[in-house]
mmCIF file of C-alpha atoms in Angstrom:
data_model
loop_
_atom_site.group_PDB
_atom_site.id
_atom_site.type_symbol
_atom_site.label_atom_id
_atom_site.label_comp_id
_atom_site.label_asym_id
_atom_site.label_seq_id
_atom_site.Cartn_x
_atom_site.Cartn_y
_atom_site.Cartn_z
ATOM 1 C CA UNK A 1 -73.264 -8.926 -123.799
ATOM 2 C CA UNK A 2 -71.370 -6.862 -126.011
ATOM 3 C CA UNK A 3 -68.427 -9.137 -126.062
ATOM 4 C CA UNK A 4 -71.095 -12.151 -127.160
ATOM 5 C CA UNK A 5 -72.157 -9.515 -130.063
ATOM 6 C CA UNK A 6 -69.066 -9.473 -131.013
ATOM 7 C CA UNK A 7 -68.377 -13.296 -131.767
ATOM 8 C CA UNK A 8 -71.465 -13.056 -133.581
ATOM 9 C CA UNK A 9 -71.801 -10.157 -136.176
ATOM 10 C CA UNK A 10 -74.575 -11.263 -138.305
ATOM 11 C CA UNK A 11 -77.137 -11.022 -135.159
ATOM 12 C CA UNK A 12 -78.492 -12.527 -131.753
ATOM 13 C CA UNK A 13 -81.461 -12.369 -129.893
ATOM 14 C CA UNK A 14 -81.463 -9.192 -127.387
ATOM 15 C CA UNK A 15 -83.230 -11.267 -124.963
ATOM 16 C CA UNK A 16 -83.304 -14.727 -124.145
ATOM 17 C CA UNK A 17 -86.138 -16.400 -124.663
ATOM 18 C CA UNK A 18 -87.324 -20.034 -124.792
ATOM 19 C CA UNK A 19 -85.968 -21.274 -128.158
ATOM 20 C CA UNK A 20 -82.384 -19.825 -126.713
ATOM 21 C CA UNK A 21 -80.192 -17.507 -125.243
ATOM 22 C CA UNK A 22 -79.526 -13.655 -125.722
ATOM 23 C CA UNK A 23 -76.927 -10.968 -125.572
ATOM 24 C CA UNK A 24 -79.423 -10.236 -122.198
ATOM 25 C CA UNK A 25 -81.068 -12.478 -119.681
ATOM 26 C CA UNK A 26 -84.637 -11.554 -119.097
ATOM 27 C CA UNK A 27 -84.445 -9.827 -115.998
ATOM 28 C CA UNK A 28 -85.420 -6.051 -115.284
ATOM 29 C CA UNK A 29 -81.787 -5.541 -114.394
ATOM 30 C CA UNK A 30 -80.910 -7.030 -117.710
ATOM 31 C CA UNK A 31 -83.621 -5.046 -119.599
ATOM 32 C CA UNK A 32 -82.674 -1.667 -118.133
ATOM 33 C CA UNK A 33 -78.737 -2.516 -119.789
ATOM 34 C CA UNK A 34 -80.286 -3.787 -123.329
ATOM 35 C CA UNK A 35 -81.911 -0.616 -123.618
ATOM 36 C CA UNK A 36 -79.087 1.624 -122.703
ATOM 37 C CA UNK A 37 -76.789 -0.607 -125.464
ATOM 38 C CA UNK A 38 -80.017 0.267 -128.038
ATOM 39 C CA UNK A 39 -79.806 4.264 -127.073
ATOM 40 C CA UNK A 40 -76.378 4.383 -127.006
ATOM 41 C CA UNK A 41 -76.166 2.896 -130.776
ATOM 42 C CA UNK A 42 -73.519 0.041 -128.826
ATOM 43 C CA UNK A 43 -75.958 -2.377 -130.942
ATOM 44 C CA UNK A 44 -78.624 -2.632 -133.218
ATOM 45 C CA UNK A 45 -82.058 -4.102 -134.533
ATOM 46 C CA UNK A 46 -80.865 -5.997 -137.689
ATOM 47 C CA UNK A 47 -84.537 -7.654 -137.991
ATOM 48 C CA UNK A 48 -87.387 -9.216 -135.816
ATOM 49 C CA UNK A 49 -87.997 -12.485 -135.436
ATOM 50 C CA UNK A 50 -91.421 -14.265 -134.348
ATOM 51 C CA UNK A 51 -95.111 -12.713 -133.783
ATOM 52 C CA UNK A 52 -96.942 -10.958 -130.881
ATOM 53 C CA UNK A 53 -95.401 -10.896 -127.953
ATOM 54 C CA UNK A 54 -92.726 -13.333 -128.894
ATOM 55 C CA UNK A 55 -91.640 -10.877 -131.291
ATOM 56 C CA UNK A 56 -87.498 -10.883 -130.464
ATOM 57 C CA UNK A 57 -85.375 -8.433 -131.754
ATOM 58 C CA UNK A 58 -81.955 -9.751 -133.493
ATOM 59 C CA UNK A 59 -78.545 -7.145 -132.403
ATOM 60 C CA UNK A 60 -75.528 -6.773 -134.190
ATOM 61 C CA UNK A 61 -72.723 -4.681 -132.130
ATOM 62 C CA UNK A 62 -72.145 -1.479 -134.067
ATOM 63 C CA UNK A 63 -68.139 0.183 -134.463
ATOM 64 C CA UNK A 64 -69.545 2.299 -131.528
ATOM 65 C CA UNK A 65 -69.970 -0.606 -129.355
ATOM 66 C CA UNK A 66 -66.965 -2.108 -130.482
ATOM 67 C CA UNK A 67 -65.034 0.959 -129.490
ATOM 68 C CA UNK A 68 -66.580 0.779 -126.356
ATOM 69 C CA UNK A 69 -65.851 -2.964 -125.441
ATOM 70 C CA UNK A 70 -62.198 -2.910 -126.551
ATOM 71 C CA UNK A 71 -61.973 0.140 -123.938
ATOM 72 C CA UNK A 72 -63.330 -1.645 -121.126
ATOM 73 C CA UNK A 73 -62.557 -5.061 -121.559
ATOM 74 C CA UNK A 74 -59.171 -6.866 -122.276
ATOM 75 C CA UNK A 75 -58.510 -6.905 -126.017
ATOM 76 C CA UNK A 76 -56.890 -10.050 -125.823
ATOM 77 C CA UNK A 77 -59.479 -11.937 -124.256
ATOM 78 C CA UNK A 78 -62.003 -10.762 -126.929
ATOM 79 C CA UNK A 79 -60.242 -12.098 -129.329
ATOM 80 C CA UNK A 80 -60.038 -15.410 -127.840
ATOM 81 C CA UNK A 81 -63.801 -15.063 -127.739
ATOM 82 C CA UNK A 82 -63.540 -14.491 -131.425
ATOM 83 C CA UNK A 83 -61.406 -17.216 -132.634
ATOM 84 C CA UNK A 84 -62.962 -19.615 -130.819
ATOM 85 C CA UNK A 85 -66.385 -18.543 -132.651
ATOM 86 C CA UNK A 86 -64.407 -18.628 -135.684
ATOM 87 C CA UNK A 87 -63.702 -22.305 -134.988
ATOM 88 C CA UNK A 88 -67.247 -23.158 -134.443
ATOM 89 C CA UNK A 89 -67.906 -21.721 -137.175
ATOM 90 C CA UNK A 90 -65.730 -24.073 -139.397
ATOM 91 C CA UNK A 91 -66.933 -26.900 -137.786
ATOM 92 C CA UNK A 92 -70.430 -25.906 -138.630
ATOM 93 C CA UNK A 93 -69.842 -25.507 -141.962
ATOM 94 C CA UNK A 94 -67.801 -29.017 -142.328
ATOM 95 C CA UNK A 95 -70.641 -30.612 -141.419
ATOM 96 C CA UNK A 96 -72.583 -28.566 -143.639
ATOM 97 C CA UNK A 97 -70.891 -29.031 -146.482
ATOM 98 C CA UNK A 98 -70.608 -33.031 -145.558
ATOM 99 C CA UNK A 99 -74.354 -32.932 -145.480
ATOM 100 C CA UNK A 100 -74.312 -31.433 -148.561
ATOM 101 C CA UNK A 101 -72.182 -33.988 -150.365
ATOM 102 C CA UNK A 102 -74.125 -36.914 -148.808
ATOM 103 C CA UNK A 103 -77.388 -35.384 -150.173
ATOM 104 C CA UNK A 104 -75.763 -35.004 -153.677
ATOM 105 C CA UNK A 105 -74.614 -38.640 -153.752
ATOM 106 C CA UNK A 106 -78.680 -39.165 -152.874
ATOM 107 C CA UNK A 107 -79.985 -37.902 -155.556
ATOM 108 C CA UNK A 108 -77.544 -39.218 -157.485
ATOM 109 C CA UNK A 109 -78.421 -42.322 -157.129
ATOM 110 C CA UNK A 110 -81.518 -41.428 -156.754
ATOM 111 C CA UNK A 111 -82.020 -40.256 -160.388
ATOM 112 C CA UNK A 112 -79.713 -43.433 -161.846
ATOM 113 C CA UNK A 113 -82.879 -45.808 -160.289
ATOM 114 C CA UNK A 114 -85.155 -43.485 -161.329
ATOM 115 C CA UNK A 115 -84.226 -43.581 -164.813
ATOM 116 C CA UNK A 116 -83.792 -47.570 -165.053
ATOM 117 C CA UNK A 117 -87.324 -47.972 -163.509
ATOM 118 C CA UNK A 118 -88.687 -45.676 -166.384
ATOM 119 C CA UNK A 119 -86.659 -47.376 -169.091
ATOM 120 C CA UNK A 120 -88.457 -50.465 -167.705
ATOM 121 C CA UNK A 121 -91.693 -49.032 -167.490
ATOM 122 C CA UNK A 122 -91.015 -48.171 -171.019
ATOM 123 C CA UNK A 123 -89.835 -52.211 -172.221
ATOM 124 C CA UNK A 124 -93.109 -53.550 -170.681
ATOM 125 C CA UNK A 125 -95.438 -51.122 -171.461
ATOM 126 C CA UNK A 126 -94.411 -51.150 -175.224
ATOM 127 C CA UNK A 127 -93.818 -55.112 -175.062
ATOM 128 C CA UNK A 128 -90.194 -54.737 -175.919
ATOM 129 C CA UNK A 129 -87.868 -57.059 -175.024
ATOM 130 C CA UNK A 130 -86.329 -57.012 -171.444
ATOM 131 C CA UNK A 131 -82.731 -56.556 -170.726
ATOM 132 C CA UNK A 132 -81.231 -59.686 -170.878
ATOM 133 C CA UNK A 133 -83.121 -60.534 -174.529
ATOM 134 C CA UNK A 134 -82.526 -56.797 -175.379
ATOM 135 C CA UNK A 135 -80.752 -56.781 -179.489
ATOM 136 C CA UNK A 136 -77.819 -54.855 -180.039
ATOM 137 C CA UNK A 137 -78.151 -51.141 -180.667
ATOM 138 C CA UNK A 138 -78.344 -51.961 -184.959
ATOM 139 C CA UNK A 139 -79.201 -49.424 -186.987
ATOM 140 C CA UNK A 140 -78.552 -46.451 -184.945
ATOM 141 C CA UNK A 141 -77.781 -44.219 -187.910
ATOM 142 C CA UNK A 142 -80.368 -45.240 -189.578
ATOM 143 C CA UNK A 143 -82.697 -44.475 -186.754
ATOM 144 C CA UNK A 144 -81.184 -40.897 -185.798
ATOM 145 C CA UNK A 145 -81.770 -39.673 -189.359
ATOM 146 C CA UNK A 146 -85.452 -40.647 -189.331
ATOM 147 C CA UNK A 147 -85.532 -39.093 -186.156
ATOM 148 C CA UNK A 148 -83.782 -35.712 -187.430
ATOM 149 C CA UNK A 149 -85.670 -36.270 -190.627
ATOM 150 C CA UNK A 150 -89.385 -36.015 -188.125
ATOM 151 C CA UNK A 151 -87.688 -32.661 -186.821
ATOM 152 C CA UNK A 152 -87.020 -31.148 -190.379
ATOM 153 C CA UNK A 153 -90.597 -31.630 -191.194
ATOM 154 C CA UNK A 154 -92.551 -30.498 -188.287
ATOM 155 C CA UNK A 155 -90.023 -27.379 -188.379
ATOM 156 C CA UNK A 156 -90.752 -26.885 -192.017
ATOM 157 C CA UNK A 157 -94.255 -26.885 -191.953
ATOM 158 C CA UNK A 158 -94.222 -24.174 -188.877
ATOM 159 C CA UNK A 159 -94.989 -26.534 -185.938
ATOM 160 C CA UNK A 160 -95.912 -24.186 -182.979
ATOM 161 C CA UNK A 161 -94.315 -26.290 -180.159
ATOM 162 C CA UNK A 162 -91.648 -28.547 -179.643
ATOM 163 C CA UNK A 163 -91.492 -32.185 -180.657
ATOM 164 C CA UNK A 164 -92.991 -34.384 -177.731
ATOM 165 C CA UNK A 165 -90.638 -37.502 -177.024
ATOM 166 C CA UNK A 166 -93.248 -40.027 -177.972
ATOM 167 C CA UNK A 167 -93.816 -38.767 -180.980
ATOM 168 C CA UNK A 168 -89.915 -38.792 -181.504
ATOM 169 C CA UNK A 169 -89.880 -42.295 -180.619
ATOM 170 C CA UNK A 170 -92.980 -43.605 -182.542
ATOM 171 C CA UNK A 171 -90.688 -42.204 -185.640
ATOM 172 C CA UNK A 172 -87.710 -43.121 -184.811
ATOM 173 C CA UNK A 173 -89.313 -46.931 -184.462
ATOM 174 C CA UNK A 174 -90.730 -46.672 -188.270
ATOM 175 C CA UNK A 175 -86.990 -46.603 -189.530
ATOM 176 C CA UNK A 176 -86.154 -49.439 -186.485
ATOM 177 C CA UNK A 177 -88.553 -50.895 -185.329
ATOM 178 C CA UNK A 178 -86.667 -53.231 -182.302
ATOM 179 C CA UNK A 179 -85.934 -49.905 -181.091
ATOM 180 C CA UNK A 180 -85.728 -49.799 -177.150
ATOM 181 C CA UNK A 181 -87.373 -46.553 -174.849
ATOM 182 C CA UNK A 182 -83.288 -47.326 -173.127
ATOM 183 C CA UNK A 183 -81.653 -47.056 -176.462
ATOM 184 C CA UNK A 184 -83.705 -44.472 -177.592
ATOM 185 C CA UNK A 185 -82.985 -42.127 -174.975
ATOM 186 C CA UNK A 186 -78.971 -43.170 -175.210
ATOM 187 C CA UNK A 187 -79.675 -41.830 -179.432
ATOM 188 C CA UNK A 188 -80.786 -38.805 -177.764
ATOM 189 C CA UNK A 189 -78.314 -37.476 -175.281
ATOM 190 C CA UNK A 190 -75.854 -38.790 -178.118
ATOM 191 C CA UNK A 191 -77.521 -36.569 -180.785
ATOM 192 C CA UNK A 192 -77.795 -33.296 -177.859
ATOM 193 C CA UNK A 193 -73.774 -33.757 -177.324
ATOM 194 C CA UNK A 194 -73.309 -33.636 -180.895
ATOM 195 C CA UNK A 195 -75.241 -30.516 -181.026
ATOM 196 C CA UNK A 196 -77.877 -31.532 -183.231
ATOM 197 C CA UNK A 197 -80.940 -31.596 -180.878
ATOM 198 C CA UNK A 198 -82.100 -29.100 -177.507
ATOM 199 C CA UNK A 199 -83.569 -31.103 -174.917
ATOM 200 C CA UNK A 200 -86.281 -29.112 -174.006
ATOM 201 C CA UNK A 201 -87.870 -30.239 -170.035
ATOM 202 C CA UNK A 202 -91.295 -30.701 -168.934
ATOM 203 C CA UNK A 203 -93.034 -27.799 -167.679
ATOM 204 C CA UNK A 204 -96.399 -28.918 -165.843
ATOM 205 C CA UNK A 205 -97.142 -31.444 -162.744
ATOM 206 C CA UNK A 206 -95.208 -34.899 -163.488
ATOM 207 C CA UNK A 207 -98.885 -36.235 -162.635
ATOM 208 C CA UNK A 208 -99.992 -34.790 -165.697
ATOM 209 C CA UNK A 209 -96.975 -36.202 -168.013
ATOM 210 C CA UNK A 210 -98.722 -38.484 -170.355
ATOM 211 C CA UNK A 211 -96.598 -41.254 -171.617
ATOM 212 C CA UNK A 212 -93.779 -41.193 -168.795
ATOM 213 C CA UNK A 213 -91.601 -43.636 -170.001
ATOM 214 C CA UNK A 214 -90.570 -41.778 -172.873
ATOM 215 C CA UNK A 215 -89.700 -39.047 -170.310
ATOM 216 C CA UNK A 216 -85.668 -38.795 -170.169
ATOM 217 C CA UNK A 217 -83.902 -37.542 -166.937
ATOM 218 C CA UNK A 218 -81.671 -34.725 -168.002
ATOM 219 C CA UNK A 219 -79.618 -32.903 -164.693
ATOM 220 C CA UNK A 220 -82.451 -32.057 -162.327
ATOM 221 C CA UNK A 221 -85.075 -32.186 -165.482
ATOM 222 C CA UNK A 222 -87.363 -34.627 -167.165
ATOM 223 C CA UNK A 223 -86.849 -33.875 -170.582
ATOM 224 C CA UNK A 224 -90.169 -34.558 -172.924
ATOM 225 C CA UNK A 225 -89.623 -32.266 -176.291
ATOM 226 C CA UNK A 226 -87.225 -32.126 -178.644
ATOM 227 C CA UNK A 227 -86.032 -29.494 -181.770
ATOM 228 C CA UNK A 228 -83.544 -29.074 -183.961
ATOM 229 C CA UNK A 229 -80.483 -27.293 -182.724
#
């Protein structure tokens, strides 16, 4: 028991129960040597885990009952015991980590389709052309300054929030009005990496986000307001 304790530092069931094993099988035999580990301080409670009865409590060998297992048992044989929980640990947290970098390609890609089917949303809903009849992105500049211009002015005259996006854009279209939701939000990263504009994200339920295709995914945020940097 103490030698499984051992291999596993941050904790293990003193018992076995039915979820899995212990540093103890549930016998009295067993019992009557879990409790002598507990009063000799050779382990100890490092928390609880379930309710009621099926309350377990998770050990951790203390330097006391490492003390005593290296004089008893065969140093070299615990640690083989602890490299070869060493090496199940790695091989844990490979696949771990592989899992990790197959969920990040997810949501990736998840966020690239995301953002095309709101750009879309955003062409039909506002009758602008689709991709293939989209016009070319003329009249940027002209478009960003009206845009900055919109942000000057609400800031001047002591706006209490942020800019929504739709408002942004409705301006933004006065100075070009062929202006796409896809080029739109392409002016605004542009005009945040410049340093001219904070991105500011949606705070509420994304039920409650009224006109979502002016929404722009940002990192892990939907960005609706804008200000001046």
């Amino acid at each position: 028991a103490l030698s499984r304790a051992a291999a596993d530092p941050a904790g293990v069931p003193l018992h076995a129960g039915k979820t899995g094993p212990g540093l103890f099988p549930a016998t009295t035999a067993a019992r009557l040597a879990a409790q002598r580990c507990k009063d000799e301080a050779f382990v100890k409670v490092v928390r609880t885990d379930g309710r009621g009865k099926a309350v377990l409590e998770v050990c951790a060998i203390t330097e006391k009952g490492l003390a005593f297992l290296l004089s008893e048992a065969n140093p070299r044989q615990v640690l083989e015991d602890l490299v070869r929980a060493v090496e199940s640990r790695q091989n844990q947290l490979a696949d771990l980590v592989a899992t990790a970098r197959q969920a990040h390609a997810g949501l990736e890609a998840l966020k690239a389709v995301a953002e095309k089917v709101l750009q879309q949303v955003g062409r039909q809903g506002n009758g602008t052309p689709l991709p293939h009849d989209r016009p070319a992105a003329n009249g940027a500049e002209s478009w960003h300054g009206a845009a900055l211009n919109h942000l000057t002015r609400r800031q001047a005259a002591g706006a209490s929030e942020d800019c929504p996006l739709p408002e942004l854009y409705q301006a933004a279209r006065q100075a070009c009005p062929r202006l796409t939701i896809g080029q739109f939000h392409d002016g605004l990263r542009q005009l945040q990496e410049q340093g001219r504009i904070y991105l500011h994200p949606w705070t509420g339920p994304l039920y409650d986000l009224p006109e979502p295709p002016c929404a722009l995914l940002t990192g892990h945020e939907v960005a609706y307001y804008a200000s001046l940097r």
